[in-house]
Short mmCIF file of C-alpha atoms in Angstrom, two decimals:
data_model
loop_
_atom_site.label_atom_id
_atom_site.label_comp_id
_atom_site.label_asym_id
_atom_site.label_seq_id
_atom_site.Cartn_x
_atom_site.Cartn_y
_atom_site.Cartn_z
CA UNK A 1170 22.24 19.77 -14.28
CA UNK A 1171 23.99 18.84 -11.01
CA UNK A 1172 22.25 16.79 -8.22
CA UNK A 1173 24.02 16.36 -4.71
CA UNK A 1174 22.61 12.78 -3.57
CA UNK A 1175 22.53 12.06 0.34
CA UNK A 1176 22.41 8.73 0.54
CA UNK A 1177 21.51 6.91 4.00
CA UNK A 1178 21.58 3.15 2.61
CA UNK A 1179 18.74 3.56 0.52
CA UNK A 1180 17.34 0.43 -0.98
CA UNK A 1181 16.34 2.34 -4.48
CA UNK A 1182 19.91 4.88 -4.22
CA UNK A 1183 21.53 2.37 -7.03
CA UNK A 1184 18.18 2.69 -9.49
CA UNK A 1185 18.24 6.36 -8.72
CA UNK A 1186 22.09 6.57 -9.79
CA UNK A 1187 21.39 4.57 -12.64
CA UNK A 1188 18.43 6.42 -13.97
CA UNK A 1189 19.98 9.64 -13.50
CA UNK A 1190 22.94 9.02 -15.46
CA UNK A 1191 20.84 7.31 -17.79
CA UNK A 1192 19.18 10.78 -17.94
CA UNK A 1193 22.56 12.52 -19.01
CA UNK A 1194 22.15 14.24 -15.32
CA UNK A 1195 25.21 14.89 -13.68
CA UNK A 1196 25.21 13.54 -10.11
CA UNK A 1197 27.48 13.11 -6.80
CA UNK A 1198 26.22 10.06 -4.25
CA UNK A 1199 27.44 11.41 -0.47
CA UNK A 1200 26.91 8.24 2.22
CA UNK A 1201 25.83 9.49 5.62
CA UNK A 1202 24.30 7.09 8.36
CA UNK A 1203 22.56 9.16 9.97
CA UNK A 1204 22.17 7.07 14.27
CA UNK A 1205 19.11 5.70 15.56
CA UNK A 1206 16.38 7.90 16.49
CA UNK A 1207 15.43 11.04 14.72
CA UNK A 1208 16.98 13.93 16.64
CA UNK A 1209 20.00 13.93 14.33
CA UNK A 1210 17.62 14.16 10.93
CA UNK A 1211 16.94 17.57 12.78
CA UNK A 1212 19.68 18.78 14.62
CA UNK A 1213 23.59 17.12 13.78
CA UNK A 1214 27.01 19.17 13.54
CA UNK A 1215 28.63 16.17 11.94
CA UNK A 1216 26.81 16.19 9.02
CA UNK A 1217 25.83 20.05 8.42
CA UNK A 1218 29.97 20.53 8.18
CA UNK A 1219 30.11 17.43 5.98
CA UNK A 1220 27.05 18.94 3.57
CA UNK A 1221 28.02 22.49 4.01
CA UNK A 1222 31.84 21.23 2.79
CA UNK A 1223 30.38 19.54 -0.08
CA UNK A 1224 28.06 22.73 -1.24
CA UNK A 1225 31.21 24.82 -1.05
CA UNK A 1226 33.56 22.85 -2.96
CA UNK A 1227 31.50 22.14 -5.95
CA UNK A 1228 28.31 23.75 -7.67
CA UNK A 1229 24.79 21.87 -7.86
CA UNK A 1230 21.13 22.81 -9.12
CA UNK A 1231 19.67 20.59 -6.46
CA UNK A 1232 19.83 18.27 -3.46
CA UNK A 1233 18.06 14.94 -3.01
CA UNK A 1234 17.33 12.36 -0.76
CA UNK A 1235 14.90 8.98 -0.36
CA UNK A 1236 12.83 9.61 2.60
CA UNK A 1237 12.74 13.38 4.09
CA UNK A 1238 15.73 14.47 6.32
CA UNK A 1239 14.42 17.81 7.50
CA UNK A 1240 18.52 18.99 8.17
CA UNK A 1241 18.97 18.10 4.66
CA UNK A 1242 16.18 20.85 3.52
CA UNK A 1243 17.42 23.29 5.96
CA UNK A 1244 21.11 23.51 5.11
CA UNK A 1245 19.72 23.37 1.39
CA UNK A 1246 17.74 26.04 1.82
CA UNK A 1247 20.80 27.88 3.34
CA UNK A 1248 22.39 27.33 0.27
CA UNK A 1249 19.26 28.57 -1.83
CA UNK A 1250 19.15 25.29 -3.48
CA UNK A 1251 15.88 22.85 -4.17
CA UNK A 1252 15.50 20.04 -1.75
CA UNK A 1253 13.81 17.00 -3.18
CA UNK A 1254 12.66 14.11 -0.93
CA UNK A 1255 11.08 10.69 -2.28
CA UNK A 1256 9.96 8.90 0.45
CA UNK A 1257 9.11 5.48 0.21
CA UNK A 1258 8.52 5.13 3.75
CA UNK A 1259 5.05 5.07 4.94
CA UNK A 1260 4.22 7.11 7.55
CA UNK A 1261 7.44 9.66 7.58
CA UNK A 1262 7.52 8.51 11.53
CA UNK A 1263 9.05 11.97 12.09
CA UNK A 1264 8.88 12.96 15.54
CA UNK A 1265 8.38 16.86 14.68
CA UNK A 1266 7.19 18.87 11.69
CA UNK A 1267 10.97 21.50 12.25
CA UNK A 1268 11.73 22.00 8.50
CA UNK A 1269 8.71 20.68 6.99
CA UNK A 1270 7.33 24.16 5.25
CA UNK A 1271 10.69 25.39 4.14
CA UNK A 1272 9.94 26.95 0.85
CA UNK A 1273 13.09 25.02 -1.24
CA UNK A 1274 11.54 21.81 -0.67
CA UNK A 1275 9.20 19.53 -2.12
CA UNK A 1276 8.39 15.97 -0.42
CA UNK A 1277 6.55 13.19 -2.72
CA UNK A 1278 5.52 10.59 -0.58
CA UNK A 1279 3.93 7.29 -2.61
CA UNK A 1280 0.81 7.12 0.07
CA UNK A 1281 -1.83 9.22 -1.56
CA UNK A 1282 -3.92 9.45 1.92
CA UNK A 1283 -0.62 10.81 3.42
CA UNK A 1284 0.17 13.41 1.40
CA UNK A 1285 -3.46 14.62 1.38
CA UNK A 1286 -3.47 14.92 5.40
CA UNK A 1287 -0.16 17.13 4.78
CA UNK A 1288 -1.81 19.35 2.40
CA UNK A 1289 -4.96 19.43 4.69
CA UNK A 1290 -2.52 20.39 7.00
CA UNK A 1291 -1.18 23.77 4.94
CA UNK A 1292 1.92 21.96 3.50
CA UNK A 1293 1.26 22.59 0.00
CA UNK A 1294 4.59 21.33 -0.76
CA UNK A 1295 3.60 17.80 0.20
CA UNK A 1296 2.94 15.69 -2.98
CA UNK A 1297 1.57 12.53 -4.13
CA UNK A 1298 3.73 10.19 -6.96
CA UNK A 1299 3.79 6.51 -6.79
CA UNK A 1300 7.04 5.02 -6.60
CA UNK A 1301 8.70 3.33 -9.80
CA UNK A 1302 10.39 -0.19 -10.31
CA UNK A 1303 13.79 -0.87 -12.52
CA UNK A 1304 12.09 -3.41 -14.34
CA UNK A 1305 15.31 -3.40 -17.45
CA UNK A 1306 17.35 -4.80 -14.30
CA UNK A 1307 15.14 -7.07 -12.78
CA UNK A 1308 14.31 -8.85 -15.97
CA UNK A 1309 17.89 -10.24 -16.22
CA UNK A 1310 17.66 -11.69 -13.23
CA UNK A 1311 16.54 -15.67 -13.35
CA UNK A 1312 14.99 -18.00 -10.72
CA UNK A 1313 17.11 -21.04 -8.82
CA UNK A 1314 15.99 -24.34 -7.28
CA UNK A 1315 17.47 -23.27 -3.99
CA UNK A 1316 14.68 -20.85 -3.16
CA UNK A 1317 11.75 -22.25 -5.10
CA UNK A 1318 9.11 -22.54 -2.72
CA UNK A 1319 4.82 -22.41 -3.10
CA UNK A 1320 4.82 -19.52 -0.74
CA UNK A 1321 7.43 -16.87 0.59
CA UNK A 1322 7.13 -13.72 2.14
CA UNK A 1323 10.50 -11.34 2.23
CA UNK A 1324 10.04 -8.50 4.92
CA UNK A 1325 9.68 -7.96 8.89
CA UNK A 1326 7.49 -9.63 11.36
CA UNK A 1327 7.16 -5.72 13.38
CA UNK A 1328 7.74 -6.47 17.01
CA UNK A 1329 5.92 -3.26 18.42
CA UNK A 1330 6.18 -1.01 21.38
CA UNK A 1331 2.42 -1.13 21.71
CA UNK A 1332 2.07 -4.12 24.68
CA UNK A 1333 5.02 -1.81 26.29
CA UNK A 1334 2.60 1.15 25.88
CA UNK A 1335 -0.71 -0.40 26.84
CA UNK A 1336 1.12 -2.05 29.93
CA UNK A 1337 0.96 1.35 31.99
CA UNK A 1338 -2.95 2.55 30.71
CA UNK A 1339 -5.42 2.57 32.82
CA UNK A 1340 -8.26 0.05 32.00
CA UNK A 1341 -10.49 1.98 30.22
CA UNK A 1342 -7.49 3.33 27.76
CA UNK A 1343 -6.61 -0.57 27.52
CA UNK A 1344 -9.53 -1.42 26.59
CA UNK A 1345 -10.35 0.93 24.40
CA UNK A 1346 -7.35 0.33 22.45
CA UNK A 1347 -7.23 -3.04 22.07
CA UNK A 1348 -11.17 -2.60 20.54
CA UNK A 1349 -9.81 -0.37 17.77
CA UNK A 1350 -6.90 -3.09 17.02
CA UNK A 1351 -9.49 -5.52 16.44
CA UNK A 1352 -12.13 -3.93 14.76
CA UNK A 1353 -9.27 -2.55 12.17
CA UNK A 1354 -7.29 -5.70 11.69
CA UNK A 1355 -10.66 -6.84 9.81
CA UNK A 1356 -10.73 -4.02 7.85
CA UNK A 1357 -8.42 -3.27 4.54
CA UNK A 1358 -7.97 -0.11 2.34
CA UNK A 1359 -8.53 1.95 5.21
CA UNK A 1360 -7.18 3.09 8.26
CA UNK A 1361 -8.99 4.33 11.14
CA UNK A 1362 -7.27 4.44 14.07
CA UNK A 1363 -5.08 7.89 13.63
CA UNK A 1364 -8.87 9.68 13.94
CA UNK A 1365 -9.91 7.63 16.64
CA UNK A 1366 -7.04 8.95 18.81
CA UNK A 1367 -8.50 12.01 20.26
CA UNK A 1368 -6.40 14.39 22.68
CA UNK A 1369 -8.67 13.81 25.47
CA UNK A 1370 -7.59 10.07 25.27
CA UNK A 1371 -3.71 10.83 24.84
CA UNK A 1372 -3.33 13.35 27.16
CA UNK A 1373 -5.54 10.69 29.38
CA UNK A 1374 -2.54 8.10 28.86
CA UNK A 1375 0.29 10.65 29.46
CA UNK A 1376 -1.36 11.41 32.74
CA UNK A 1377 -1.33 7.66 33.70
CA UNK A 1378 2.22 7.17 32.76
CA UNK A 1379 3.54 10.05 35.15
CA UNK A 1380 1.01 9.15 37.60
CA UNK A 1381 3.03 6.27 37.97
CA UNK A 1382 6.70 5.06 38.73
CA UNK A 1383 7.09 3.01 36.07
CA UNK A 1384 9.52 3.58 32.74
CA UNK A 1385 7.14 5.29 30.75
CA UNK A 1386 6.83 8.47 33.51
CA UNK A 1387 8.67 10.53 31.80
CA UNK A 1388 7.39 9.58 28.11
CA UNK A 1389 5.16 12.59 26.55
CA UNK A 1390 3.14 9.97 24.11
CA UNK A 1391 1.91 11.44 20.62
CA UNK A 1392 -0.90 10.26 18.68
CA UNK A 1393 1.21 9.89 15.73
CA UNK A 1394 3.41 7.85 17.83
CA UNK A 1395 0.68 5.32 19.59
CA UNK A 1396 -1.20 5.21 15.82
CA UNK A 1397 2.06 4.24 14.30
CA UNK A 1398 2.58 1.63 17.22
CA UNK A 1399 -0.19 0.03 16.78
CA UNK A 1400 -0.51 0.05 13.75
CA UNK A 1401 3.06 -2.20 13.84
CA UNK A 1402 1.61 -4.22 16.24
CA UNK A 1403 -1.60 -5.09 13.99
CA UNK A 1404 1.05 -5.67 11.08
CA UNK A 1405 2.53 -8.47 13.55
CA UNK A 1406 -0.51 -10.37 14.72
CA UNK A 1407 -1.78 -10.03 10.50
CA UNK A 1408 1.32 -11.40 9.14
CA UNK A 1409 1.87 -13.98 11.80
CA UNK A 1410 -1.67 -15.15 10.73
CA UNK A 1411 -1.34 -15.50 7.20
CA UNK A 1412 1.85 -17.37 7.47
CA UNK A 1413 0.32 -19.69 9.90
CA UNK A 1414 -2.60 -20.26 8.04
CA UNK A 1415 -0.84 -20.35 4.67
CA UNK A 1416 2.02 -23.00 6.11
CA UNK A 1417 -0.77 -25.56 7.75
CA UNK A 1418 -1.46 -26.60 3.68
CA UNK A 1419 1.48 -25.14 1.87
CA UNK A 1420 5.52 -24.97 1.83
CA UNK A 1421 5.58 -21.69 2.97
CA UNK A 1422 9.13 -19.64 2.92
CA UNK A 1423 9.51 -16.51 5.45
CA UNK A 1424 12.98 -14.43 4.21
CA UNK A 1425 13.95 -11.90 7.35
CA UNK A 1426 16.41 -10.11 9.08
CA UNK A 1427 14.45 -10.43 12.56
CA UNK A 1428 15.39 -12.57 15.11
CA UNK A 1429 12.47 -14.69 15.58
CA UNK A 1430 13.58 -17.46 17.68
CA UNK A 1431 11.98 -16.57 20.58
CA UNK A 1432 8.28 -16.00 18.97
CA UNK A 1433 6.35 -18.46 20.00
CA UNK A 1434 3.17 -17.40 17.91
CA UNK A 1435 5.38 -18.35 14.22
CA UNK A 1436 4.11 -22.00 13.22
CA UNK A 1437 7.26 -24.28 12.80
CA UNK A 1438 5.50 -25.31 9.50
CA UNK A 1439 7.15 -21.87 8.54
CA UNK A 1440 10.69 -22.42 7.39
CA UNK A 1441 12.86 -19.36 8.29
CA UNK A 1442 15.67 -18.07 6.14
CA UNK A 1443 17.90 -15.00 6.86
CA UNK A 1444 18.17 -11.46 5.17
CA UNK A 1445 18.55 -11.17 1.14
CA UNK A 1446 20.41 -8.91 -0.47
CA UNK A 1447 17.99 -6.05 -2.34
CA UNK A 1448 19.17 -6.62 -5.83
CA UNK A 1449 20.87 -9.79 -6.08
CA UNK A 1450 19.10 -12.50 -3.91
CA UNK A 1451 15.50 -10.57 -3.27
CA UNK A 1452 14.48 -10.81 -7.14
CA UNK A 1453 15.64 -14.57 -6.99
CA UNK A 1454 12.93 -15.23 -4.47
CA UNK A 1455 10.17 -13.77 -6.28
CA UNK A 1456 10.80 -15.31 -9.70
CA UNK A 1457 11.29 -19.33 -7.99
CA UNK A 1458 8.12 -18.44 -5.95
CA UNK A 1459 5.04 -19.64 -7.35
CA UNK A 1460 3.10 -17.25 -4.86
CA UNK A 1461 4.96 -13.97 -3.18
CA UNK A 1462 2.83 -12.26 -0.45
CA UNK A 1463 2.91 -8.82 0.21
CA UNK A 1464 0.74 -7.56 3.39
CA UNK A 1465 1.63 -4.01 3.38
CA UNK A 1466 1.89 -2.19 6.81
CA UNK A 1467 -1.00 -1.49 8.34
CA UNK A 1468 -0.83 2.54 8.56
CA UNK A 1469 -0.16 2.71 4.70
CA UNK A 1470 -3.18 3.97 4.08
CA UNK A 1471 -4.10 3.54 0.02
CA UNK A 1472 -0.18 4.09 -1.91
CA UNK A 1473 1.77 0.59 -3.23
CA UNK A 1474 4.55 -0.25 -1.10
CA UNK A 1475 8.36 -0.31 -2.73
CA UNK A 1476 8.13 -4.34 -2.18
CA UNK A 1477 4.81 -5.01 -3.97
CA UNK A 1478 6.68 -3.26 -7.23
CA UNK A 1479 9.47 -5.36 -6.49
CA UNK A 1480 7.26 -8.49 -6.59
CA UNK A 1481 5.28 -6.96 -10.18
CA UNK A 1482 8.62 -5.66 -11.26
CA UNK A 1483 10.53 -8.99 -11.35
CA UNK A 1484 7.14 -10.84 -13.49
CA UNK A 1485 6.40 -12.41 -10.27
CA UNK A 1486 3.01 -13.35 -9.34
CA UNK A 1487 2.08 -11.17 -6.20
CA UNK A 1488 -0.60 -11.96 -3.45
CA UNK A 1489 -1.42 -8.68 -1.75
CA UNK A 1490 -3.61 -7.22 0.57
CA UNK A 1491 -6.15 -4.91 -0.98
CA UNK A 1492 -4.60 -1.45 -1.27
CA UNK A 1493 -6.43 1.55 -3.21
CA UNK A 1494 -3.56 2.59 -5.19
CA UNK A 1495 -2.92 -0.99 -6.51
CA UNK A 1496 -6.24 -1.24 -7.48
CA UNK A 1497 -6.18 1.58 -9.47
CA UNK A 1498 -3.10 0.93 -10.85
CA UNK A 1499 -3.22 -2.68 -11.94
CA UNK A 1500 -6.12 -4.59 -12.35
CA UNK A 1501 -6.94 -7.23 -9.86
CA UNK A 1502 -7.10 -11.13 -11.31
CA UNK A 1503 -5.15 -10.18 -14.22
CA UNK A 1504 -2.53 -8.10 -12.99
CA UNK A 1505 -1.84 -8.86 -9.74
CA UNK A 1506 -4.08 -10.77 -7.22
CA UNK A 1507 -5.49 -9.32 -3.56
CA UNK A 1508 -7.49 -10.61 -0.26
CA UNK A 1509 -9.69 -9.03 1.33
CA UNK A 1510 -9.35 -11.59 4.53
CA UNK A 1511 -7.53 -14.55 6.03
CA UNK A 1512 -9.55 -17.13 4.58
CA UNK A 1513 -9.47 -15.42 1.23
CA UNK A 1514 -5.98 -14.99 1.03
CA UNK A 1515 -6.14 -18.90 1.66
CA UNK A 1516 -9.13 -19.18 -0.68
CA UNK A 1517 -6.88 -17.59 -3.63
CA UNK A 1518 -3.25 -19.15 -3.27
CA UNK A 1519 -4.98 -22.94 -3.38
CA UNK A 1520 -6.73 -21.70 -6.83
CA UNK A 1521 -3.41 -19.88 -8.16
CA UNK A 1522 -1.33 -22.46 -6.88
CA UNK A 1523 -3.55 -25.15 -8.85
CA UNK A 1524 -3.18 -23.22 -11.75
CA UNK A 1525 0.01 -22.12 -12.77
CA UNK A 1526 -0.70 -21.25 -16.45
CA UNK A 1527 -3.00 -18.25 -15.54
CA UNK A 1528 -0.56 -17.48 -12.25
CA UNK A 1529 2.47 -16.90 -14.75
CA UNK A 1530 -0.16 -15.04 -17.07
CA UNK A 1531 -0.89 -12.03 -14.29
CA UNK A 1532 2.60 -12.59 -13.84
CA UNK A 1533 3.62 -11.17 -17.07
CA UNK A 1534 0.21 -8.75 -17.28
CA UNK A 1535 1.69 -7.32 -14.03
CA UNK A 1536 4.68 -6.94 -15.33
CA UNK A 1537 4.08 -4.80 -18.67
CA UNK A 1538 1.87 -2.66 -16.46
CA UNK A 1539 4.79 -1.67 -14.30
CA UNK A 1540 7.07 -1.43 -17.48
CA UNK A 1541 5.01 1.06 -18.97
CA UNK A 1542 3.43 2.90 -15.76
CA UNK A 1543 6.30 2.92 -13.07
CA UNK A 1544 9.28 3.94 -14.91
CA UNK A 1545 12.10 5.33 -12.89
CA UNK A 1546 12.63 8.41 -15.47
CA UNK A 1547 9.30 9.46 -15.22
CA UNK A 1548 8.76 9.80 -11.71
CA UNK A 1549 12.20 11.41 -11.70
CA UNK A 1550 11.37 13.81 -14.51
CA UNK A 1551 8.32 14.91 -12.21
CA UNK A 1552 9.89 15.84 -9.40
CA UNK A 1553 12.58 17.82 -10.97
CA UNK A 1554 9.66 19.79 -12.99
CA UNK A 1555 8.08 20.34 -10.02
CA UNK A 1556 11.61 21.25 -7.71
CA UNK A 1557 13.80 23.01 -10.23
CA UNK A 1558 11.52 23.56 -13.47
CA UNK A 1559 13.21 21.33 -15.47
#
């Protein structure tokens, strides 16, 4: 079997390569950065002749990509070939549904809620499957004194559009949103504001914005788009909250790429460090880390985010937010550890941090679990069964 790989600096593209090979599948990794925005994962001459090129030059049984790239299934299905997308993005924060039923391919997103709205939605072709860990590599990998910490936290802060959106509401709209962002930042394992956001209200907003001469008057809002804003901005004020909390007793450790020198609301008990590599430095952290949190994004709905298998995968003791999925998956207190709230997630990391014999224990419980459940060939074997029948 030959698979054409479209790779657009995918964090799991090496794994992938790896477990393919691994596989005895033949494979061909194509880099394309695709520019910022979304229009050209739908519409793009540069890359349709470089794909088109490649499917002409040499034979393959099958085209895939991490996270869905609607051109990618359109030029496939050109070709009459399988397109395979494994998103571990969460939502797709697509700006259009242009490609999404084409009959070649099959989307697995790891958010189980997700995929069930899609199918709900008539896209059969939509489907649930976890995402996997490379837990043979990680386990080489050993901890250093130079990033031992009690604490740390490796991912984004999420600015958000959403003050730039509520800024030109009316008052009622304001108000209204700023009561769901409140009521659902106290609420984990489910998220409620994508229903709440009726038409009435956002064809209410768009009417305020080009009522106005301001620089959203020509902005036609969507509810996917406000939902996925503030959902970001909920992410912010959460994880500003635990690391402020978390730093007033602990040595806390925040890894990022943002540029956070401006934000005022980040405790300077919080020491800030610079981005990690993903396979090199990232596992480092999580093995010299006595506790690694993991507050997924607010609009992943139930699924286990990539960096809480990174965390499990590396026999590192994780402190996560409740999530459905992970619950399911791994047992709680003896696999992995989650809060249901501020002061429990503070509650928790004082009891784990006190005892490090039964830490290191779900440490290693955690890890077998994702040895044995999460396995790179398995979720790979799935979707080719389910893409190519074989």
């Amino acid at each position: 079997m030959n698979i054409l790989l479209i790779d657009i600096g995918s964090f799991i593209q090496p794994d992938i390569i790896y477990t393919l090979n691994k596989m005895n599948i033949n494979c061909k990794n194509i880099k394309y950065s695709f520019p910022n925005g979304d229009t050209g994962k739908y519409h793009n001459e540069e890359f349709e002749r470089l794909m088109r090129q490649e499917l002409k030059e040499s034979s393959y049984d099958a085209v895939f990509s991490t996270n869905l790239i609607p051109i990618i299934g359109k030029i496939a299905y050109e070709s009459n070939l399988p397109y395979i997308a494994w998103s571990y993005d969460s939502p797709l924060n697509l700006s259009s549904h242009e490609y999404f039923d084409l009959p070649n391919t099959n989307v697995f997103l790891f958010d189980r809620t997700e995929a069930e709205n899609f199918r709900k939605s008539g896209y059969d072709n939509f489907h649930h499957l976890p995402l996997a860990v490379n837990c043979e590599r990680l386990s080489k990998i050993s901890a250093e004194q130079r990033f031992q910490s009690d604490i740390s936290f490796v991912g984004k802060l999420y600015s958000s559009t959403y003050p730039i959106l509520r800024s030109e509401m009316d008052p009622y709209e304001q108000g209204y949103c700023d009561a769901l962002i409140t009521s659902q930042l106290n609420i984990y394992g489910s998220y409620f504001i994508s229903n709440s956001l009726t038409p009435e209200l956002i064809n209410s907003i768009n009417q305020a914005y080009n009522s106005r001469a301001g620089r959203l008057k020509n902005l036609s809002l969507t509810a996917a788009q406000l939902s996925y804003s503030m959902a970001s901005h909920i992410t912010h004020i959460e994880r500003i909250s635990l690391l402020n909390l978390l730093s007033s007793k602990y040595d806390v450790h925040l890894y990022t790429g943002e540029d956070i020198t401006e934000n005022e609301l980040l405790s300077k008990k919080v020491r800030v460090y610079g981005t990690l590599s993903y396979s090199e430095e990232m596992p480092v952290v999580f093995k010299s880390s006595s506790i690694n949190l993991c507050p997924a994004l607010k609009a992943t709905q139930s699924g286990i985010p990539l960096r809480a298998l990174d965390i499990i995968g590396s026999a590192s003791f994780i402190l996560s937010n409740w999530q459905a999925e992970l619950a399911e998956n791994f047992m709680d207190g003896e696999e992995v550890v989650m809060y249901e709230s501020m002061e429990d997630a503070l509650e928790k990391a004082d009891f784990y941090l006190k005892h490090s014999e039964i830490r290191q224990s779900i440490a290693q419980a955690g890890f077998r679990k994702a040895s044995e459940n999460f396995r790179y060939e398995d979720r790979i074997s799935y979707m080719l069964q389910c893409s190519v029948g074989s």
